[in-house]
XYZ file of C-alpha atoms in Angstrom:
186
model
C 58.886 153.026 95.851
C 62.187 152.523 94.297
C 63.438 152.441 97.713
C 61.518 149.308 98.659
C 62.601 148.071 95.217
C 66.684 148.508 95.857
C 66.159 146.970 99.752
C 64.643 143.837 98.222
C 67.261 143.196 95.939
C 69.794 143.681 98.567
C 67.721 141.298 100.183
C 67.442 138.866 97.367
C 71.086 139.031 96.664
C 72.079 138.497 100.045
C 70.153 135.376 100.527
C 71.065 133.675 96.807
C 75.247 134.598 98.424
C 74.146 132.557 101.851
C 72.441 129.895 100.064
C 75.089 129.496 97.682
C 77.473 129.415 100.504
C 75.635 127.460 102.399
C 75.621 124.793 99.712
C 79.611 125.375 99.126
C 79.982 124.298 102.899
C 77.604 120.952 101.962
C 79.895 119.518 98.910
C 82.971 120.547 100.801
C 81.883 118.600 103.814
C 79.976 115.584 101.092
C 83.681 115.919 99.490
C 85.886 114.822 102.916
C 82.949 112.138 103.578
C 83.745 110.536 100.733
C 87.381 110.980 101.130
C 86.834 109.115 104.376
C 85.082 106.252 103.022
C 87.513 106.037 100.112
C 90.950 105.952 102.720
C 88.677 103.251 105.007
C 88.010 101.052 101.378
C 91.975 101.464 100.346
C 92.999 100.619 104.118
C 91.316 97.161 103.846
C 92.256 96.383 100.286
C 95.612 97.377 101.314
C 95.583 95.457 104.547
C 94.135 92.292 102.675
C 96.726 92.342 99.974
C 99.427 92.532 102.582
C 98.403 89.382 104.189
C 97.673 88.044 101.109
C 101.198 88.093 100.245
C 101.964 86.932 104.113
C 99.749 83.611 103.253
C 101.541 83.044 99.762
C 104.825 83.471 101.180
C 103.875 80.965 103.868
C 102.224 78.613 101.539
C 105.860 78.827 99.920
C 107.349 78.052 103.190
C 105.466 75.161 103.716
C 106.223 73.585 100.195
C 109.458 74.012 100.510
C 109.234 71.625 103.701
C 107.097 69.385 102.479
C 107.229 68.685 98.528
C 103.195 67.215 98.992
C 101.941 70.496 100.126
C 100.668 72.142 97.016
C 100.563 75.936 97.055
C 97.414 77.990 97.333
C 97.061 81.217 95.442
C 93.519 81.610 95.871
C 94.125 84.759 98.573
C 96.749 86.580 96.746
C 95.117 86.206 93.857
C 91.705 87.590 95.152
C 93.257 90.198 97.288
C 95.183 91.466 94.249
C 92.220 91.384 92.397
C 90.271 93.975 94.352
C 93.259 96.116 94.328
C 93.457 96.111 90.745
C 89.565 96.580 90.681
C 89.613 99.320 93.020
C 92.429 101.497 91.560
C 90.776 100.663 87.863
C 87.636 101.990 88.921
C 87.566 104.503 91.652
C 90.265 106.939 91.870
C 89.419 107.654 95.796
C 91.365 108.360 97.856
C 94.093 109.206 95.313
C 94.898 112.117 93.354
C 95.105 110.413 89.842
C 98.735 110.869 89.206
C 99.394 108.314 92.399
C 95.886 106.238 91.565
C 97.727 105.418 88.278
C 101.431 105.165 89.943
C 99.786 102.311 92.305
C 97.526 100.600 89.356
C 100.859 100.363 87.346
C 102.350 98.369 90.326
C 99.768 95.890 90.743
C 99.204 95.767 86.797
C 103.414 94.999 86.556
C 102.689 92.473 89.788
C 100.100 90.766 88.113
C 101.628 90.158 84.991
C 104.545 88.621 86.976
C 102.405 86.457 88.677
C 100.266 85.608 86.008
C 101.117 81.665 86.033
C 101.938 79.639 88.736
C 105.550 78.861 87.227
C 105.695 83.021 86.995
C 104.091 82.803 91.163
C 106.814 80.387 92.381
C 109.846 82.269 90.825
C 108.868 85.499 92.193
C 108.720 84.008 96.119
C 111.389 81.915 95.728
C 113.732 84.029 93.669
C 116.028 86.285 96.363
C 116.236 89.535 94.288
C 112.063 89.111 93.389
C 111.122 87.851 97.166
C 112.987 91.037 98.188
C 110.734 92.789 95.731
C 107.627 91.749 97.084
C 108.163 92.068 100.584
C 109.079 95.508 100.581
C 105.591 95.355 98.631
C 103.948 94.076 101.312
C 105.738 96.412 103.552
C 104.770 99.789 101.569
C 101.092 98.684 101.651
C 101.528 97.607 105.389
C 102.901 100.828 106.016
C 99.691 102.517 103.531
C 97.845 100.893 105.762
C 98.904 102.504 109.055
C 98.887 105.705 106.903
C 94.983 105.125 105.927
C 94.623 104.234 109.756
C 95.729 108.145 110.850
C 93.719 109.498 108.350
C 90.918 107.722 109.601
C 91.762 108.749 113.523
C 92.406 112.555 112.629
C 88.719 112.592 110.762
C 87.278 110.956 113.307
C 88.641 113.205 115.874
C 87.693 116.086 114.008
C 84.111 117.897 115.256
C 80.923 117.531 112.681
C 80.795 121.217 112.314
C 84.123 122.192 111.819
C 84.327 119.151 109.003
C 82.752 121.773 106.622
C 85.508 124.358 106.889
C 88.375 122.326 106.131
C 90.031 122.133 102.731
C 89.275 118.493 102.012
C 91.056 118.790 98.443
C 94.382 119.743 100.063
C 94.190 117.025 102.500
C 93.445 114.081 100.333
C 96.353 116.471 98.027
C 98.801 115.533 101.092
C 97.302 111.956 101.083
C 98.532 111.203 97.823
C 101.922 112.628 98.284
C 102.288 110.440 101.634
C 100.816 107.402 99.476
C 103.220 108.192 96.631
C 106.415 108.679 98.941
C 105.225 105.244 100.578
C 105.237 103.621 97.277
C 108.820 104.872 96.090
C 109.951 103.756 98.971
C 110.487 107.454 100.837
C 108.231 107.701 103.618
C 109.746 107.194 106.512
């Protein structure tokens, strides 16, 4: 009798570890999905705020040419808008050291930018249009980084997307996003 007893709580014991490892396996793989759809939301804000800054700086352009041409803001402005919203809000894809690193960019660019007096000086001042086109080139260059990441999940097989250590990799996303942002990444 106390045989049977022992052999159903190895039993019992062995099924609670493969159930409990079995659900390990599910947030894991529920972890790098949502890495994934974090990277795809900061590629497009990061894309869209890139040619946002494109447009103004042509809108610039084209005043300067002609002095009827009034400037529109409304894309910068909207495009910086959803990357201050996103950063605020959702620290995907970051780790929160470089969510906060990026929000304090766009919080100092927005502040800049504020009027349209503030607007014109930045794009038309050479030391501040130097500013914000490397700007636009770190979140060009974010975006091409966002674009890998995307490529290597993809290419990676359904199964084996529960076995990989989806903390380190969005760990090794942040660094590449925080290099790109200091300027470092090559």
């Amino acid at each position: 009798m106390k045989r049977k007893k022992v052999i159903i709580l190895i039993v019992a014991i062995v099924a609670l570890v493969f159930i409990g490892g079995m659900h390990l396996l599910y947030l894991n793989e529920r972890y790098g999905s949502e890495l994934y759809q974090g990277v795809n939301t900061m590629s497009g804000c990061s894309y869209d705020f890139a040619d946002g800054i494109d447009h103004l700086e042509d809108e610039f352009e084209a005043a300067a040419n002609d002095s009827d041409d009034e400037v529109n803001r409304s894309l910068f402005d909207h495009t910086l808008a959803a990357m201050r919203i996103m950063l605020e809000y959702d620290e995907w894809p970051f780790t929160e050291e470089v969510r906060l690193e990026y929000k304090a960019r766009m919080e100092e660019l927005y502040t800049q930018t504020c009027s349209d007096e503030d607007l014109a000086y930045v794009f038309t001042d050479a030391e501040e249009f130097e500013k914000i086109i490397n700007l636009r080139n770190q979140l060009e260059t974010l975006t091409f980084a966002c674009i890998d990441f995307r490529e290597k999940y993809n290419q990676i097989p359904s199964w084996k997307r529960y076995f990989i250590s989806w903390r380190e990799e969005r760990r090794l996303f942040s660094e590449q996003a925080s290099l790109i942002l200091n300027g470092k990444a090559e």
